[in-house]
Amino acid sequence: MNQPNILIFMTDQQRAKSIYPFSEAITPNIDRFCHEGITFTNAHTVSPHCCPSRASFFSGLYPSGHGVWNNIGVANTLSKGLYDGVRLFSEDLNDAGYQMLFNGKWHVSYYDRPNDRGFTKNKSSKKVHKTTLATHKPIH
């Protein structure tokens, strides 16, 4: 059985009214993603901060479960990384045979990079939106 390709396209600082079907902005590419994929129209973040929200997205845990309480790259941060033993879905997908590619902002841990957490290719940058792509590795 072929495993499906998985593309996660996550934009930053975007509220619901800024994309289809609620937006008046002309966004044909994002609109196409919404029409051809799955959109979460009733989703909420666990934190107003970027880093704990990302850590929750990747781990499936609340900040109390993963340990990232506020943004990791600031002087007054409460923590700079995930608790020991916290596993991210990228690690599970990698173990299941997916080739994991990461592009964009990481902001999950100051200590770990995407390639420490299951991603085999990492093009993270502070200047681009984050995109996660998982494709199944062919079995030879």
Backbone as CSV, one residue per row, in Angstrom:
resi,resn,N_x,N_y,N_z,CA_x,CA_y,CA_z,C_x,C_y,C_z
1,MET,0.833,-1.180,0.000,0.000,0.000,0.000,0.883,1.251,0.000
2,ASN,0.546,2.201,-0.852,1.271,3.459,-0.881,0.786,4.365,0.233
3,GLN,1.738,4.946,0.939,1.363,5.930,1.955,1.190,7.281,1.280
4,PRO,0.241,8.081,1.738,0.015,9.372,1.096,1.133,10.360,1.429
5,ASN,1.344,11.300,0.513,2.225,12.422,0.814,1.483,13.352,1.758
6,ILE,2.212,14.006,2.630,1.624,14.930,3.599,2.326,16.274,3.458
7,LEU,1.564,17.322,3.252,2.117,18.673,3.182,1.435,19.515,4.242
8,ILE,2.231,20.107,5.104,1.691,21.030,6.102,2.205,22.410,5.735
9,PHE,1.283,23.277,5.443,1.597,24.656,5.053,1.032,25.540,6.149
10,MET,1.921,26.088,6.962,1.495,26.870,8.113,2.032,28.290,7.967
11,THR,1.134,29.231,7.930,1.556,30.624,7.858,1.596,31.201,9.263
12,ASP,2.265,32.313,9.406,2.482,32.909,10.713,1.651,34.174,10.875
13,GLN,1.177,34.406,12.070,0.455,35.619,12.434,-0.705,35.893,11.486
14,GLN,-1.486,34.873,11.276,-2.606,35.000,10.359,-3.876,34.577,11.070
15,ARG,-4.816,35.480,11.165,-6.076,35.131,11.799,-7.051,34.575,10.764
16,ALA,-8.124,34.007,11.234,-9.069,33.321,10.359,-9.647,34.222,9.278
17,LYS,-9.889,35.473,9.586,-10.516,36.357,8.605,-9.568,36.733,7.454
18,SER,-8.331,36.271,7.500,-7.396,36.659,6.444,-7.274,35.624,5.328
19,ILE,-7.982,34.491,5.437,-7.946,33.493,4.360,-9.349,33.021,4.015
20,TYR,-9.452,32.303,2.923,-10.701,31.762,2.427,-11.394,30.955,3.516
21,PRO,-12.669,30.989,3.635,-13.643,31.715,2.824,-14.033,33.072,3.409
22,PHE,-13.324,33.511,4.432,-13.730,34.702,5.168,-13.057,35.984,4.695
23,SER,-12.052,35.894,3.867,-11.241,37.048,3.504,-11.731,37.741,2.241
24,GLU,-11.524,39.037,2.204,-11.762,39.791,0.978,-10.486,39.906,0.146
25,ALA,-9.362,39.477,0.715,-8.087,39.518,-0.001,-8.095,38.495,-1.134
26,ILE,-7.381,38.798,-2.186,-7.248,37.894,-3.324,-6.011,37.032,-3.077
27,THR,-6.251,35.769,-2.756,-5.160,34.840,-2.431,-5.381,33.522,-3.175
28,PRO,-5.161,33.515,-4.491,-5.509,32.325,-5.280,-4.756,31.064,-4.870
29,ASN,-3.507,31.161,-4.492,-2.754,29.955,-4.130,-3.199,29.393,-2.787
30,ILE,-3.399,30.265,-1.808,-3.902,29.791,-0.519,-5.318,29.262,-0.680
31,ASP,-6.131,29.927,-1.498,-7.493,29.450,-1.756,-7.467,28.044,-2.354
32,ARG,-6.529,27.791,-3.262,-6.421,26.466,-3.873,-6.045,25.413,-2.826
33,PHE,-5.097,25.760,-1.934,-4.766,24.859,-0.823,-6.015,24.527,-0.018
34,CYS,-6.804,25.535,0.274,-8.020,25.335,1.080,-9.026,24.440,0.355
35,HIS,-9.176,24.624,-0.939,-10.134,23.827,-1.704,-9.686,22.387,-1.887
36,GLU,-8.384,22.159,-2.061,-7.875,20.828,-2.387,-7.354,20.045,-1.186
37,GLY,-7.257,20.702,-0.045,-6.717,20.030,1.136,-7.682,20.084,2.297
38,ILE,-7.133,20.014,3.465,-7.921,20.077,4.689,-7.607,21.405,5.368
39,THR,-8.642,22.113,5.736,-8.443,23.350,6.492,-9.098,23.186,7.856
40,PHE,-8.504,23.811,8.826,-9.030,23.767,10.185,-9.716,25.097,10.463
41,THR,-11.026,25.104,10.318,-11.768,26.352,10.438,-12.235,26.619,11.867
42,ASN,-12.018,25.675,12.753,-12.400,25.874,14.147,-11.248,25.419,15.041
43,ALA,-10.080,25.966,14.800,-8.892,25.605,15.556,-8.475,26.780,16.436
44,HIS,-7.862,26.461,17.549,-7.422,27.495,18.485,-5.997,27.189,18.916
45,THR,-5.264,28.207,19.254,-3.896,28.022,19.711,-3.868,27.863,21.230
46,VAL,-2.870,27.168,21.730,-2.756,26.957,23.173,-2.020,28.097,23.858
47,SER,-1.442,28.991,23.065,-0.643,30.075,23.633,-0.613,31.258,22.674
48,PRO,-0.531,32.467,23.206,-0.361,33.621,22.322,1.066,33.759,21.804
49,HIS,1.965,32.935,22.320,3.365,32.976,21.888,3.606,31.962,20.773
50,CYS,4.511,32.312,19.895,4.858,31.481,18.745,5.433,30.122,19.152
51,CYS,6.465,30.119,19.962,7.202,28.889,20.252,6.382,27.828,20.978
52,PRO,5.649,28.158,22.041,4.842,27.107,22.657,3.742,26.592,21.731
53,SER,3.229,27.459,20.872,2.206,27.014,19.917,2.787,26.016,18.934
54,ARG,3.975,26.296,18.422,4.637,25.366,17.496,4.981,24.055,18.192
55,ALA,5.506,24.146,19.407,5.852,22.932,20.146,4.604,22.083,20.391
56,SER,3.472,22.731,20.657,2.218,21.994,20.839,1.768,21.361,19.534
57,PHE,1.909,22.087,18.437,1.526,21.535,17.136,2.325,20.278,16.820
58,PHE,3.634,20.337,17.010,4.491,19.210,16.664,4.403,18.057,17.660
59,SER,4.099,18.358,18.927,4.085,17.297,19.944,2.691,16.795,20.287
60,GLY,1.671,17.613,20.047,0.323,17.249,20.453,0.070,17.478,21.935
61,LEU,0.961,18.192,22.590,0.866,18.414,24.036,0.651,19.890,24.361
62,TYR,0.064,20.138,25.500,-0.005,21.505,26.026,1.393,21.922,26.489
63,PRO,1.638,23.228,26.650,2.937,23.665,27.167,3.331,22.977,28.477
64,SER,2.370,22.685,29.333,2.681,21.992,30.586,3.226,20.583,30.326
65,GLY,2.935,20.015,29.167,3.417,18.682,28.822,4.720,18.667,28.058
66,HIS,4.990,19.726,27.272,6.238,19.746,26.488,7.304,20.670,27.055
67,GLY,6.935,21.648,27.864,7.936,22.461,28.553,8.321,23.770,27.906
68,VAL,7.754,24.114,26.773,8.058,25.406,26.135,6.935,26.372,26.520
69,TRP,7.247,27.312,27.392,6.229,28.180,27.980,6.082,29.512,27.275
70,ASN,7.162,30.031,26.732,7.097,31.288,25.975,8.168,31.223,24.890
71,ASN,8.397,32.322,24.197,9.348,32.293,23.091,10.757,31.981,23.590
72,ILE,11.443,31.110,22.869,12.706,30.544,23.327,13.914,31.432,23.095
73,GLY,13.814,32.387,22.183,14.979,33.190,21.831,15.022,34.555,22.490
74,VAL,14.360,34.721,23.616,14.347,36.014,24.297,15.043,35.884,25.648
75,ALA,15.532,37.005,26.153,16.325,36.980,27.379,15.535,36.489,28.595
76,ASN,14.256,36.797,28.654,13.468,36.419,29.832,12.676,35.120,29.634
77,THR,13.141,34.259,28.754,12.427,33.004,28.501,12.385,32.120,29.748
78,LEU,11.313,31.390,29.880,11.174,30.472,31.005,11.841,29.131,30.714
79,SER,11.949,28.769,29.446,12.619,27.541,29.041,13.098,27.715,27.606
80,LYS,14.095,26.942,27.233,14.637,27.055,25.876,14.428,25.802,25.050
81,GLY,13.711,24.847,25.596,13.516,23.628,24.829,12.498,22.705,25.453
82,LEU,12.302,21.603,24.769,11.325,20.603,25.176,11.815,19.808,26.381
83,TYR,10.867,19.323,27.175,11.217,18.408,28.258,11.857,17.160,27.668
84,ASP,12.720,16.519,28.435,13.300,15.236,28.026,12.174,14.235,27.776
85,GLY,12.302,13.463,26.730,11.341,12.420,26.425,10.164,12.856,25.573
86,VAL,10.040,14.161,25.288,8.938,14.621,24.437,9.260,14.235,22.997
87,ARG,8.320,13.610,22.357,8.487,13.141,20.980,7.588,13.961,20.063
88,LEU,8.103,14.289,18.879,7.352,15.061,17.895,6.831,14.143,16.799
89,PHE,5.740,14.549,16.149,5.178,13.697,15.095,6.162,13.512,13.948
90,SER,7.084,14.440,13.765,8.092,14.302,12.710,8.980,13.083,12.957
91,GLU,9.242,12.781,14.196,10.040,11.606,14.524,9.264,10.323,14.221
92,ASP,7.971,10.333,14.530,7.131,9.162,14.251,6.993,8.926,12.747
93,LEU,6.781,10.005,11.984,6.666,9.858,10.530,7.977,9.383,9.914
94,ASN,9.089,9.886,10.409,10.395,9.436,9.922,10.549,7.944,10.192
95,ASP,10.196,7.515,11.390,10.289,6.092,11.741,9.359,5.230,10.882
96,ALA,8.268,5.824,10.402,7.312,5.086,9.567,7.720,5.062,8.097
97,GLY,8.890,5.647,7.777,9.386,5.572,6.413,9.198,6.816,5.576
98,TYR,8.728,7.889,6.182,8.581,9.138,5.438,9.907,9.881,5.375
99,GLN,10.151,10.513,4.235,11.288,11.414,4.097,10.784,12.780,4.553
100,MET,11.366,13.302,5.598,10.868,14.525,6.216,11.710,15.726,5.786
101,LEU,11.033,16.719,5.223,11.686,17.950,4.789,11.115,19.102,5.596
102,PHE,11.969,20.020,5.998,11.511,21.177,6.774,12.053,22.439,6.127
103,ASN,11.180,23.429,5.990,11.590,24.707,5.427,10.887,25.804,6.207
104,GLY,11.634,26.722,6.770,11.025,27.847,7.454,11.451,27.986,8.892
105,LYS,10.618,28.679,9.655,10.912,28.935,11.061,10.746,27.663,11.875
106,TRP,11.693,27.362,12.718,11.604,26.207,13.603,10.936,26.623,14.907
107,HIS,11.623,27.371,15.718,11.090,27.956,16.956,10.404,26.954,17.885
108,VAL,10.865,25.716,17.893,10.331,24.720,18.806,11.285,24.520,19.978
109,SER,12.578,24.587,19.706,13.586,24.377,20.736,14.852,25.147,20.370
110,TYR,15.445,25.761,21.347,16.714,26.448,21.154,17.842,25.427,20.989
111,TYR,17.693,24.270,21.594,18.744,23.253,21.608,18.665,22.288,20.429
112,ASP,17.470,21.952,19.999,17.283,20.993,18.917,16.972,21.724,17.620
113,ARG,17.456,21.186,16.521,17.123,21.683,15.192,16.165,20.668,14.557
114,PRO,15.535,21.019,13.439,14.627,20.069,12.797,15.271,18.713,12.500
115,ASN,16.546,18.706,12.083,17.185,17.427,11.755,17.491,16.595,13.000
116,ASP,17.367,17.181,14.193,17.465,16.406,15.436,16.130,15.750,15.788
117,ARG,15.070,16.154,15.093,13.723,15.730,15.448,13.000,15.035,14.299
118,GLY,13.740,14.281,13.492,13.121,13.445,12.479,13.165,13.978,11.062
119,PHE,13.514,15.240,10.914,13.591,15.799,9.565,14.943,15.450,8.965
120,THR,14.928,14.951,7.721,16.171,14.546,7.074,16.786,15.687,6.274
121,LYS,15.962,16.634,5.895,16.460,17.806,5.169,15.903,19.027,5.859
122,ASN,16.767,20.007,6.069,16.377,21.179,6.836,16.832,22.430,6.103
123,LYS,15.889,23.267,5.746,16.207,24.554,5.134,15.564,25.653,5.968
124,SER,15.696,25.540,7.280,15.031,26.508,8.143,15.715,27.860,8.049
125,SER,14.908,28.866,8.140,15.372,30.241,8.065,14.418,31.108,8.843
126,LYS,14.911,32.174,9.407,14.051,33.097,10.130,13.264,33.977,9.178
127,LYS,13.605,33.989,7.887,13.005,34.929,6.964,11.926,34.353,6.067
128,VAL,11.637,33.073,6.162,10.607,32.483,5.305,9.539,31.831,6.144
129,HIS,8.365,31.681,5.556,7.289,30.973,6.249,7.666,29.514,6.375
130,LYS,7.100,28.858,7.340,7.438,27.476,7.586,6.586,26.527,6.765
131,THR,7.209,25.563,6.202,6.511,24.550,5.428,7.088,23.204,5.812
132,THR,6.248,22.259,6.075,6.688,20.912,6.396,6.138,19.982,5.332
133,LEU,6.997,19.132,4.797,6.579,18.198,3.764,7.077,16.817,4.129
134,ALA,6.209,15.851,4.063,6.609,14.470,4.302,6.240,13.654,3.071
135,THR,7.197,12.956,2.513,6.915,12.060,1.399,7.407,10.680,1.786
136,HIS,6.701,9.671,1.362,7.096,8.325,1.713,8.325,7.922,0.910
137,LYS,9.315,7.335,1.588,10.521,6.852,0.918,10.178,5.611,0.113
138,PRO,10.605,5.543,-1.140,10.341,4.326,-1.905,11.088,3.127,-1.306
139,ILE,10.453,1.983,-1.334,11.075,0.763,-0.830,11.665,0.025,-2.027
140,HIS,12.946,-0.243,-1.985,13.632,-0.936,-3.090,13.975,-2.342,-2.705
